[in-house]
Tab-separated table of C-alpha atoms and ligand atoms in Angstrom:
chain	number	residue	atom	x	y	z
A	218	MET	CA	1.463	-24.037	-24.843
A	219	ASN	CA	-2.227	-23.176	-25.138
A	220	ASP	CA	-4.203	-26.049	-23.741
A	221	SER	CA	-7.998	-26.130	-23.841
A	222	GLY	CA	-7.543	-28.976	-21.357
A	223	THR	CA	-10.491	-31.139	-22.332
A	224	SER	CA	-8.692	-34.199	-21.017
A	225	ARG	CA	-7.717	-32.666	-17.681
A	226	HIS	CA	-9.749	-32.364	-14.500
A	227	VAL	CA	-8.983	-29.298	-12.385
A	228	VAL	CA	-10.176	-29.432	-8.781
A	229	VAL	CA	-10.300	-26.172	-6.810
A	230	VAL	CA	-10.772	-26.418	-3.029
A	231	GLY	CA	-12.118	-23.237	-1.451
A	232	ALA	CA	-14.981	-21.371	-3.105
A	233	SER	CA	-14.287	-17.812	-2.082
A	234	LEU	CA	-12.315	-15.076	-3.826
A	235	ALA	CA	-9.216	-17.061	-4.863
A	236	GLY	CA	-11.145	-20.206	-5.825
A	237	THR	CA	-13.927	-18.430	-7.690
A	238	ARG	CA	-11.580	-16.160	-9.589
A	239	THR	CA	-9.477	-19.209	-10.574
A	240	VAL	CA	-12.407	-21.002	-12.188
A	241	GLN	CA	-13.604	-17.808	-13.891
A	242	ASN	CA	-10.121	-17.194	-15.310
A	243	LEU	CA	-9.760	-20.821	-16.416
A	244	ARG	CA	-12.936	-20.557	-18.455
A	245	SER	CA	-12.134	-17.151	-19.888
A	246	LEU	CA	-8.726	-18.509	-20.963
A	247	GLY	CA	-10.512	-21.272	-22.862
A	248	PHE	CA	-10.069	-24.199	-20.496
A	249	ALA	CA	-12.739	-26.680	-21.595
A	250	GLY	CA	-12.050	-29.596	-19.248
A	251	THR	CA	-13.977	-30.540	-16.125
A	252	ILE	CA	-13.660	-28.158	-13.175
A	253	THR	CA	-14.795	-29.158	-9.706
A	254	LEU	CA	-15.172	-26.314	-7.196
A	255	ILE	CA	-15.451	-27.419	-3.570
A	256	GLY	CA	-16.471	-25.031	-0.790
A	257	ALA	CA	-17.088	-25.672	2.893
A	258	GLU	CA	-19.600	-22.819	3.203
A	259	ASP	CA	-23.196	-23.467	2.207
A	260	GLU	CA	-23.395	-20.071	0.480
A	261	LEU	CA	-22.928	-18.798	-3.031
A	262	PRO	CA	-19.453	-17.202	-3.080
A	263	TYR	CA	-19.389	-13.734	-1.511
A	264	ASP	CA	-16.886	-10.956	-0.921
A	265	ARG	CA	-15.337	-10.443	2.513
A	266	PRO	CA	-14.121	-6.798	2.712
A	267	PRO	CA	-17.692	-5.404	2.903
A	268	LEU	CA	-18.361	-7.654	5.933
A	269	SER	CA	-16.568	-5.093	8.109
A	270	LYS	CA	-17.592	-2.061	6.024
A	271	ASP	CA	-20.673	-1.324	3.864
A	272	LEU	CA	-22.543	-4.575	4.410
A	273	LEU	CA	-22.012	-4.469	8.182
A	274	ARG	CA	-23.686	-1.049	8.225
A	275	SER	CA	-26.406	-2.005	5.711
A	276	ASP	CA	-30.033	-2.964	6.255
A	277	TRP	CA	-29.159	-6.591	5.423
A	278	SER	CA	-31.915	-6.705	2.839
A	279	THR	CA	-31.792	-9.534	0.297
A	280	ASP	CA	-30.636	-6.967	-2.286
A	281	ALA	CA	-27.718	-5.847	-0.091
A	282	VAL	CA	-26.609	-9.423	0.531
A	283	GLU	CA	-26.975	-10.485	-3.111
A	284	ALA	CA	-25.060	-7.422	-4.336
A	285	ASN	CA	-22.121	-8.729	-2.302
A	286	ARG	CA	-21.854	-12.041	-4.189
A	287	LEU	CA	-18.658	-12.576	-6.150
A	288	LEU	CA	-20.748	-13.694	-9.107
A	289	SER	CA	-24.426	-14.196	-9.851
A	290	ARG	CA	-26.128	-17.585	-10.037
A	291	ASP	CA	-26.368	-17.173	-13.825
A	292	GLU	CA	-22.647	-16.411	-14.093
A	293	LEU	CA	-21.920	-19.436	-11.936
A	294	GLU	CA	-24.065	-21.705	-14.099
A	295	ALA	CA	-22.410	-20.406	-17.268
A	296	LEU	CA	-19.058	-21.646	-15.942
A	297	ASP	CA	-20.339	-25.235	-16.223
A	298	LEU	CA	-18.776	-26.422	-12.977
A	299	ASP	CA	-19.096	-29.521	-10.886
A	300	LEU	CA	-20.008	-27.346	-7.884
A	301	ARG	CA	-19.865	-28.828	-4.382
A	302	LEU	CA	-20.891	-26.188	-1.844
A	303	GLY	CA	-21.475	-26.949	1.829
A	304	VAL	CA	-18.972	-29.785	1.845
A	305	ALA	CA	-15.417	-29.454	3.190
A	306	ALA	CA	-12.374	-31.240	1.881
A	307	THR	CA	-11.062	-33.453	4.674
A	308	ALA	CA	-7.894	-35.010	3.261
A	309	LEU	CA	-5.492	-34.942	0.338
A	310	ASP	CA	-3.683	-37.958	-1.087
A	311	THR	CA	-1.087	-36.594	-3.489
A	312	ASP	CA	0.092	-40.065	-4.626
A	313	ALA	CA	-3.411	-41.112	-5.639
A	314	ARG	CA	-4.209	-37.500	-6.715
A	315	ARG	CA	-7.431	-37.540	-4.736
A	316	VAL	CA	-9.277	-35.161	-2.406
A	317	SER	CA	-11.582	-36.680	0.232
A	318	LEU	CA	-14.714	-34.789	1.222
A	319	ALA	CA	-16.735	-34.553	4.416
A	320	ASP	CA	-19.719	-36.290	2.775
A	321	GLY	CA	-17.669	-39.464	2.359
A	322	THR	CA	-17.019	-39.015	-1.356
A	323	ALA	CA	-13.663	-38.387	-3.041
A	324	VAL	CA	-12.678	-36.444	-6.153
A	325	ALA	CA	-9.726	-37.337	-8.384
A	326	TYR	CA	-7.726	-34.517	-9.960
A	327	ASP	CA	-5.151	-33.929	-12.643
A	328	VAL	CA	-4.465	-30.432	-11.302
A	329	LEU	CA	-5.385	-29.258	-7.795
A	330	VAL	CA	-5.688	-25.627	-6.652
A	331	ILE	CA	-5.728	-25.110	-2.884
A	332	ALA	CA	-7.633	-21.918	-2.055
A	333	THR	CA	-8.907	-22.610	1.445
A	334	GLY	CA	-7.951	-19.192	2.790
A	335	ALA	CA	-7.873	-18.513	6.485
A	336	ALA	CA	-10.129	-18.525	9.524
A	337	ALA	CA	-10.352	-16.036	12.375
A	338	ARG	CA	-7.834	-16.876	15.082
A	339	PRO	CA	-10.115	-18.336	17.775
A	340	SER	CA	-10.825	-16.196	20.797
A	341	PRO	CA	-9.038	-17.545	23.880
A	342	TRP	CA	-11.915	-16.151	25.934
A	343	ARG	CA	-15.191	-18.001	25.560
A	344	PRO	CA	-17.920	-17.008	27.963
A	345	ALA	CA	-21.375	-18.517	27.370
A	346	SER	CA	-22.321	-15.796	24.858
A	347	GLY	CA	-21.529	-12.259	23.761
A	348	VAL	CA	-18.070	-12.825	22.213
A	349	LEU	CA	-18.169	-12.618	18.422
A	350	GLN	CA	-15.589	-12.911	15.665
A	351	LEU	CA	-15.645	-11.939	12.008
A	352	ARG	CA	-14.728	-13.949	8.949
A	353	THR	CA	-18.013	-15.073	7.385
A	354	LEU	CA	-21.241	-13.545	6.132
A	355	ALA	CA	-23.193	-15.100	9.016
A	356	GLU	CA	-20.724	-13.668	11.535
A	357	SER	CA	-21.010	-10.184	10.025
A	358	ARG	CA	-24.799	-10.377	10.286
A	359	ALA	CA	-24.554	-11.550	13.903
A	360	ILE	CA	-22.275	-8.603	14.754
A	361	ALA	CA	-24.615	-6.160	12.974
A	362	GLU	CA	-27.515	-7.422	15.096
A	363	ARG	CA	-25.567	-6.758	18.283
A	364	LEU	CA	-24.343	-3.322	17.137
A	365	ALA	CA	-27.910	-2.331	16.272
A	366	LEU	CA	-28.745	-2.570	19.993
A	367	GLY	CA	-26.575	0.518	20.538
A	368	GLU	CA	-25.078	-1.001	23.701
A	369	PRO	CA	-21.425	-0.845	24.849
A	370	VAL	CA	-18.986	-2.803	22.700
A	371	VAL	CA	-15.394	-3.786	23.356
A	372	VAL	CA	-13.315	-4.591	20.274
A	373	VAL	CA	-10.267	-6.706	21.058
A	374	GLY	CA	-7.617	-6.125	18.398
A	375	GLY	CA	-6.677	-2.833	16.769
A	376	GLY	CA	-5.848	-4.172	13.290
A	377	PHE	CA	-7.726	-3.237	10.136
A	378	ILE	CA	-10.732	-5.483	10.755
A	379	GLY	CA	-11.070	-4.633	14.456
A	380	THR	CA	-10.898	-0.907	13.846
A	381	GLU	CA	-13.323	-1.083	10.922
A	382	ILE	CA	-15.798	-2.832	13.225
A	383	ALA	CA	-15.154	-0.173	15.874
A	384	ALA	CA	-15.896	2.574	13.344
A	385	ALA	CA	-19.154	0.840	12.394
A	386	ALA	CA	-20.075	0.435	16.068
A	387	VAL	CA	-19.553	4.175	16.631
A	388	ASP	CA	-21.902	4.836	13.694
A	389	PHE	CA	-24.474	2.551	15.328
A	390	GLY	CA	-24.314	4.797	18.406
A	391	CYS	CA	-22.525	2.262	20.605
A	392	GLU	CA	-20.048	3.251	23.278
A	393	VAL	CA	-16.900	1.621	21.871
A	394	THR	CA	-13.566	0.697	23.412
A	395	VAL	CA	-10.766	-0.787	21.306
A	396	VAL	CA	-8.113	-2.751	23.199
A	397	ASP	CA	-4.728	-3.835	21.854
A	398	PRO	CA	-1.440	-4.676	23.594
A	399	VAL	CA	0.480	-2.645	20.989
A	400	ALA	CA	0.662	1.122	21.626
A	401	GLU	CA	-0.025	2.065	17.970
A	402	PRO	CA	-1.462	-1.144	16.563
A	403	MET	CA	-1.388	-0.389	12.845
A	404	THR	CA	2.311	0.556	12.790
A	405	ARG	CA	3.509	-2.650	11.149
A	406	ILE	CA	1.202	-2.117	8.171
A	407	VAL	CA	1.010	1.650	7.685
A	408	GLY	CA	4.103	2.874	9.512
A	409	PRO	CA	4.370	5.069	12.617
A	410	HIS	CA	3.192	8.337	11.036
A	411	ILE	CA	-0.223	7.114	9.935
A	412	ALA	CA	-0.604	4.632	12.797
A	413	SER	CA	-0.322	7.509	15.224
A	414	SER	CA	-2.861	9.568	13.274
A	415	LEU	CA	-5.226	6.592	13.294
A	416	VAL	CA	-5.143	6.431	17.078
A	417	ASP	CA	-6.101	10.125	17.159
A	418	LEU	CA	-8.839	9.511	14.575
A	419	HIS	CA	-10.546	6.861	16.687
A	420	GLU	CA	-10.435	9.084	19.740
A	421	GLN	CA	-11.768	12.081	17.788
A	422	ARG	CA	-14.675	10.060	16.402
A	423	GLY	CA	-15.738	8.909	19.837
A	424	ALA	CA	-14.107	5.520	20.369
A	425	THR	CA	-12.012	4.981	23.481
A	426	THR	CA	-8.648	3.355	22.829
A	427	ARG	CA	-6.881	1.230	25.398
A	428	PHE	CA	-3.683	0.580	23.494
A	429	GLY	CA	-0.578	-0.844	25.108
A	430	VAL	CA	-2.666	-3.035	27.378
A	431	GLY	CA	-3.869	-6.601	26.758
A	432	VAL	CA	-7.003	-8.573	27.630
A	433	THR	CA	-6.606	-11.336	30.197
A	434	ASP	CA	-10.198	-12.571	30.449
A	435	ILE	CA	-13.749	-12.020	29.284
A	436	ARG	CA	-16.446	-13.144	31.712
A	437	GLY	CA	-20.232	-13.057	31.837
A	438	GLU	CA	-22.650	-13.322	28.954
A	439	ALA	CA	-24.128	-11.247	26.130
A	440	GLY	CA	-25.497	-8.034	27.569
A	441	ALA	CA	-23.386	-8.304	30.735
A	442	LEU	CA	-19.763	-8.993	29.910
A	443	THR	CA	-16.698	-8.019	31.909
A	444	VAL	CA	-13.497	-7.598	29.916
A	445	VAL	CA	-10.482	-7.830	32.219
A	446	LEU	CA	-7.318	-5.996	31.151
A	447	SER	CA	-3.707	-6.783	31.959
A	448	ASP	CA	-3.363	-3.611	34.042
A	449	GLY	CA	-6.106	-4.941	36.332
A	450	SER	CA	-8.850	-2.640	35.079
A	451	GLU	CA	-12.189	-3.957	33.847
A	452	LEU	CA	-14.525	-2.858	31.064
A	453	ALA	CA	-18.251	-3.549	31.059
A	454	ALA	CA	-19.666	-4.457	27.671
A	455	SER	CA	-22.767	-5.881	26.094
A	456	THR	CA	-20.767	-7.408	23.225
A	457	ALA	CA	-17.086	-8.141	22.646
A	458	VAL	CA	-15.743	-8.587	19.138
A	459	VAL	CA	-12.404	-10.373	19.065
A	460	GLY	CA	-10.266	-9.633	15.994
A	461	ILE	CA	-6.828	-11.015	16.744
A	462	GLY	CA	-5.715	-12.168	13.323
A	463	SER	CA	-6.300	-15.285	11.331
A	464	ILE	CA	-4.847	-18.728	10.805
A	465	PRO	CA	-4.497	-20.442	7.422
A	466	SER	CA	-6.989	-23.265	6.775
A	467	THR	CA	-4.628	-26.204	6.314
A	468	GLU	CA	-5.927	-28.799	8.826
A	469	TRP	CA	-7.336	-30.911	6.007
A	470	LEU	CA	-3.844	-31.147	4.468
A	471	ALA	CA	-2.225	-32.849	7.488
A	472	GLY	CA	-0.295	-35.910	6.339
A	473	SER	CA	-0.481	-34.894	2.672
A	474	GLY	CA	3.282	-34.397	2.362
A	475	LEU	CA	2.879	-30.708	1.477
A	476	THR	CA	5.030	-28.146	3.283
A	477	LEU	CA	2.718	-26.746	5.953
A	478	GLU	CA	4.160	-23.931	7.984
A	479	ASN	CA	1.971	-20.881	8.445
A	480	GLY	CA	0.128	-21.848	5.256
A	481	VAL	CA	0.977	-24.006	2.276
A	482	GLY	CA	4.560	-23.388	1.174
A	483	THR	CA	4.990	-22.921	-2.570
A	484	ASP	CA	7.761	-22.162	-5.019
A	485	ALA	CA	7.936	-18.880	-6.920
A	486	TYR	CA	5.394	-20.252	-9.421
A	487	LEU	CA	2.862	-20.950	-6.627
A	488	ARG	CA	3.370	-24.707	-7.011
A	489	ALA	CA	2.925	-26.394	-3.636
A	490	ARG	CA	6.154	-27.853	-2.332
A	491	GLY	CA	5.956	-31.602	-1.835
A	492	ALA	CA	3.663	-32.596	-4.722
A	493	SER	CA	3.299	-32.103	-8.442
A	494	ASP	CA	0.367	-30.422	-10.188
A	495	VAL	CA	-0.776	-28.817	-6.945
A	496	TYR	CA	-0.955	-25.031	-6.557
A	497	ALA	CA	-1.775	-22.925	-3.487
A	498	ILE	CA	-3.127	-19.393	-3.760
A	499	GLY	CA	-4.731	-16.618	-1.728
A	500	ASP	CA	-4.680	-16.274	2.047
A	501	VAL	CA	-3.552	-19.892	2.513
A	502	ALA	CA	-0.435	-19.655	0.334
A	503	ARG	CA	3.070	-18.743	1.477
A	504	TRP	CA	5.384	-18.024	-1.386
A	505	PRO	CA	8.920	-16.651	-1.863
A	506	HIS	CA	8.720	-12.895	-2.296
A	507	PRO	CA	11.577	-11.851	-4.610
A	508	GLU	CA	12.037	-8.296	-3.308
A	509	ARG	CA	11.621	-9.057	0.368
A	510	GLY	CA	13.880	-12.101	0.137
A	511	MET	CA	11.588	-14.159	2.350
A	512	ASP	CA	8.460	-16.309	2.189
A	513	VAL	CA	5.293	-14.265	2.529
A	514	ARG	CA	1.663	-15.104	3.241
A	515	ALA	CA	-0.448	-12.133	2.202
A	516	GLU	CA	-4.009	-11.812	3.474
A	517	HIS	CA	-5.233	-9.249	0.997
A	518	TRP	CA	-7.947	-9.195	-1.593
A	519	THR	CA	-5.786	-8.102	-4.517
A	520	ASN	CA	-3.177	-10.748	-3.809
A	521	ALA	CA	-5.798	-13.531	-3.872
A	522	SER	CA	-7.233	-12.168	-7.090
A	523	ASP	CA	-3.776	-11.752	-8.719
A	524	GLN	CA	-2.742	-15.273	-7.738
A	525	ALA	CA	-5.967	-16.756	-9.118
A	526	ARG	CA	-5.303	-15.087	-12.474
A	527	TYR	CA	-1.675	-16.219	-12.459
A	528	VAL	CA	-2.453	-19.856	-11.647
A	529	ALA	CA	-5.271	-20.104	-14.195
A	530	ALA	CA	-2.804	-18.874	-16.824
A	531	ALA	CA	-0.151	-21.323	-15.571
A	532	ILE	CA	-2.625	-24.212	-15.886
A	533	THR	CA	-3.766	-23.286	-19.375
A	534	HIS	CA	-0.574	-21.875	-20.889
A	535	SER	CA	2.192	-22.874	-18.410
A	536	ALA	CA	3.993	-20.154	-16.450
A	537	SER	CA	7.126	-18.606	-17.865
A	538	ALA	CA	7.833	-16.102	-15.078
A	539	PRO	CA	7.501	-16.279	-11.303
A	540	PHE	CA	4.413	-14.754	-9.658
A	541	GLU	CA	4.654	-11.047	-8.862
A	542	SER	CA	2.204	-9.515	-6.431
A	543	SER	CA	0.724	-6.088	-7.092
A	544	GLU	CA	0.896	-5.565	-3.302
A	545	TYR	CA	-2.107	-3.369	-2.893
A	546	VAL	CA	-4.295	-3.187	0.222
A	547	TRP	CA	-7.042	-0.843	1.321
A	548	SER	CA	-9.024	-0.139	4.467
A	549	ASP	CA	-11.890	2.223	5.262
A	550	GLN	CA	-11.745	3.796	8.713
A	551	TYR	CA	-14.651	6.192	9.261
A	552	ASP	CA	-14.361	8.500	6.219
A	553	TRP	CA	-10.647	7.805	5.721
A	554	LYS	CA	-9.672	5.744	2.702
A	555	ILE	CA	-6.308	4.147	3.445
A	556	HIS	CA	-4.317	2.453	0.689
A	557	THR	CA	-0.995	0.703	0.872
A	558	VAL	CA	1.178	-0.417	-2.029
A	559	GLY	CA	4.418	-2.345	-1.882
A	560	PHE	CA	5.938	-2.808	1.551
A	561	ARG	CA	8.055	-1.076	4.171
A	562	THR	CA	11.259	-2.319	5.742
A	563	PRO	CA	12.165	-1.720	9.400
A	564	ASP	CA	15.521	-0.138	8.452
A	565	GLY	CA	14.263	2.226	5.725
A	566	GLU	CA	13.199	5.857	6.049
A	567	SER	CA	9.783	7.161	5.104
A	568	ILE	CA	9.019	10.489	3.450
A	569	VAL	CA	5.769	12.229	4.313
A	570	VAL	CA	4.091	14.322	1.623
A	571	GLY	CA	1.072	16.416	2.530
A	572	ASP	CA	-0.570	17.082	5.862
A	573	LEU	CA	-3.585	15.202	7.133
A	574	ASP	CA	-4.680	17.973	9.481
A	575	ALA	CA	-4.247	20.816	6.988
A	576	ASP	CA	-5.140	19.089	3.709
A	577	GLY	CA	-7.121	16.056	4.869
A	578	ARG	CA	-4.808	13.834	2.836
A	579	VAL	CA	-1.292	12.456	3.038
A	580	ALA	CA	1.122	10.115	1.302
A	581	VAL	CA	4.035	8.364	2.987
A	582	ILE	CA	6.655	6.854	0.685
A	583	HIS	CA	8.843	4.085	2.081
A	584	ALA	CA	12.471	3.552	1.153
A	585	ASP	CA	14.509	0.404	1.636
A	586	GLY	CA	17.908	0.549	3.352
A	587	ASP	CA	19.460	1.986	0.138
A	588	GLY	CA	16.896	4.763	-0.278
A	589	ASN	CA	15.071	3.044	-3.126
A	590	ALA	CA	11.299	3.297	-3.000
A	591	CYS	CA	9.671	0.008	-1.949
A	592	GLY	CA	6.173	1.023	-0.916
A	593	ALA	CA	3.778	3.738	0.184
A	594	VAL	CA	0.652	4.505	2.169
A	595	THR	CA	-1.870	7.132	1.208
A	596	VAL	CA	-4.857	8.490	3.084
A	597	ASN	CA	-7.706	10.098	1.117
A	598	TRP	CA	-5.456	10.717	-1.888
A	599	ILE	CA	-6.269	8.466	-4.818
A	600	ARG	CA	-4.456	10.576	-7.409
A	601	ALA	CA	-1.193	10.300	-5.456
A	602	LEU	CA	-1.810	6.580	-4.996
A	603	ASN	CA	-2.126	6.008	-8.732
A	604	GLN	CA	0.906	8.161	-9.435
A	605	ILE	CA	2.970	6.306	-6.822
A	606	ARG	CA	1.937	2.924	-8.222
A	607	ARG	CA	3.193	3.951	-11.665
A	608	LEU	CA	6.434	5.376	-10.267
A	609	LEU	CA	7.089	2.326	-8.091
A	610	ALA	CA	6.745	0.113	-11.149
A	611	SER	CA	9.458	2.074	-12.958
A	612	GLY	CA	11.840	2.169	-9.949
A	613	GLY	CA	13.720	5.096	-8.364
A	614	THR	CA	14.334	6.555	-4.958
A	615	ALA	CA	11.663	7.409	-2.428
A	616	GLN	CA	12.799	11.033	-2.599
A	617	SER	CA	12.336	11.163	-6.380
A	618	ILE	CA	8.775	9.883	-5.999
A	619	ALA	CA	8.105	12.434	-3.252
A	620	ASP	CA	9.444	15.177	-5.509
A	621	GLN	CA	7.096	14.175	-8.286
A	622	LEU	CA	3.971	14.364	-6.160
A	623	GLN	CA	2.499	17.823	-6.416
A	624	ALA	CA	2.503	18.661	-2.740
A	625	PRO	CA	5.905	19.631	-1.319
A	626	ALA	CA	7.784	17.136	0.814
A	627	ALA	CA	7.175	18.258	4.401
A	628	VAL	CA	8.898	15.973	6.835
A	629	VAL	CA	11.533	13.305	6.600
A	630	ALA	CA	10.834	10.749	9.274
A	631	ALA	CA	13.081	7.874	10.264
A	632	PRO	CA	11.311	4.969	11.990
A	633	ALA	CA	10.340	6.273	15.431
A	634	ARG	CA	10.744	3.095	17.425
A	635	LYS	CA	11.487	-0.561	17.309
A	636	GLU	CA	8.175	-2.220	16.532
A	637	ALA	CA	6.528	-5.195	18.139
B	1797	FAD	C1	-13.962	-8.830	7.471
B	1797	FAD	C2	-12.870	-8.812	6.451
B	1797	FAD	C3	-12.524	-7.607	5.840
B	1797	FAD	C4	-11.503	-7.564	4.895
B	1797	FAD	N1	-11.183	-6.366	4.326
B	1797	FAD	C5	-10.182	-6.317	3.425
B	1797	FAD	C6	-9.811	-5.072	2.832
B	1797	FAD	O1	-10.375	-4.020	3.127
B	1797	FAD	N2	-8.796	-5.068	1.922
B	1797	FAD	C7	-8.133	-6.211	1.572
B	1797	FAD	O2	-7.211	-6.166	0.752
B	1797	FAD	N3	-8.465	-7.403	2.121
B	1797	FAD	C8	-9.463	-7.482	3.031
B	1797	FAD	N4	-9.802	-8.683	3.596
B	1797	FAD	C9	-9.052	-9.896	3.204
B	1797	FAD	C10	-9.644	-10.559	1.963
B	1797	FAD	O3	-11.014	-10.691	2.096
B	1797	FAD	C11	-8.979	-11.910	1.799
B	1797	FAD	O4	-7.628	-11.672	1.460
B	1797	FAD	C12	-9.628	-12.776	0.746
B	1797	FAD	O5	-10.934	-13.106	1.134
B	1797	FAD	C13	-8.819	-14.048	0.538
B	1797	FAD	O6	-9.505	-14.908	-0.314
B	1797	FAD	P1	-9.256	-16.473	-0.282
B	1797	FAD	O7	-10.198	-17.037	-1.294
B	1797	FAD	O8	-7.813	-16.757	-0.396
B	1797	FAD	O9	-9.654	-16.962	1.184
B	1797	FAD	P2	-11.010	-16.878	1.967
B	1797	FAD	O10	-11.767	-15.664	1.602
B	1797	FAD	O11	-10.671	-17.116	3.398
B	1797	FAD	O12	-11.851	-18.119	1.427
B	1797	FAD	C14	-11.466	-19.443	1.645
B	1797	FAD	C15	-12.686	-20.319	1.446
B	1797	FAD	O13	-12.292	-21.680	1.571
B	1797	FAD	C16	-13.233	-22.365	2.364
B	1797	FAD	N5	-12.587	-23.521	2.988
B	1797	FAD	C17	-11.747	-23.533	4.051
B	1797	FAD	N6	-11.381	-24.793	4.331
B	1797	FAD	C18	-11.993	-25.586	3.440
B	1797	FAD	C19	-12.014	-26.987	3.204
B	1797	FAD	N7	-11.295	-27.839	3.957
B	1797	FAD	N8	-12.766	-27.481	2.192
B	1797	FAD	C20	-13.477	-26.626	1.397
B	1797	FAD	N9	-13.507	-25.287	1.571
B	1797	FAD	C21	-12.766	-24.781	2.578
B	1797	FAD	C22	-13.684	-21.343	3.372
B	1797	FAD	O14	-14.923	-21.716	3.926
B	1797	FAD	C23	-13.766	-20.087	2.498
B	1797	FAD	O15	-15.019	-19.967	1.907
B	1797	FAD	C24	-10.813	-8.760	4.548
B	1797	FAD	C25	-11.154	-9.973	5.169
B	1797	FAD	C26	-12.171	-10.002	6.105
B	1797	FAD	C27	-12.519	-11.305	6.777
């Protein structure tokens, strides 16, 4: 069915990557009905990955900020939207098919797309000032202002965002300490081989790592903070940036009848469980992953973008096949470009191709319990990444993929430890 949809009203809640890409795709697929886009932030839609990378390090000129918009004002106007920025959705009534907004108004829908993403997991430590977190443009700017002082910074959380902030802080000339209760914090995402190299990288570039030890308190105020660690030691800092994960933005859906458990539960077609004509996409959605055999909530740019495209097509043409994620994630750590595709399983082996120290690049191919390739991580090796993506799509063993990469397979590494 190809439906220009003039009689239908699509309401999209959340005006960031997933929401914006949904409305763009709807229009490019010929949807001619009314589209309402609702966003809590009083900002034209912007991209988040640069908030911990290029933009964080930038001069924050108007040009730098505007270049980070997901679309220009002209492009936005051409979409002919009923645009409601700066107003949050506060409730959903799926029987009446109505979304209530913080300004006291309500919007009726024929089709609803929930794209409210996630928020930074709140810091448990809240001194009067000096503790910052990162999810929004304003928060990135606030962190940049503190880093520009060149004073000591403690980053709590050694995940992608925390370590990207740490790398930026080193570039700003700050004395930086990264704290995380996990000994090699990135292991779950990139596997033990690269996680271990990342710890070395931070140390080599001048950050101090306190991994395997947690934070129990942060006292004081901006410029004079004391970060107390679980081993009893204390770190003095001017600023602390707390990056301890995120939580899906579902508060407004309480009582809606949707399945809310670490996000909005959907079926394999991204249709929210518990209502009809309601989809959930992006960081807020938790959907059944066919290969992993479990429900997954992915917090990655490409996933949000893929799901927006899929749902726009489902609304205009109806979906014939379940959603499939391209499972692609990247991170910049200093001058390292890290890319992951697919996934890794705790019981599978990983094959390392290349040598970071000798060649400055490496690829690690993950196998599932049967030896079949299910994912990979590359560092500074785009050609291998592209090759692996093609080979993963056509199936085969991890060893066969390793053999096809030009560099010889060097090490066969089983998982080194049980991970946290
Ligand atoms: C600092 C940072 C760096 C990142 N770097 C990378 C990276 O290198 N690689 C990668 O793959 N991914 C990265 N990501 C993740 C990526 O940005 C997200 O996966 C992506 O933004 C998800 O898009 P989304 O639209 O689903 O959710 P979000 O971007 O979270 O947007 C949700 C929007 O909904 C709004 N909203 C929430 N509640 C309501 C409500 N009740 N009513 C109306 N609006 C509401 C929010 O204000 C927000 O604007 C990064 C994220 C951050 C924060």
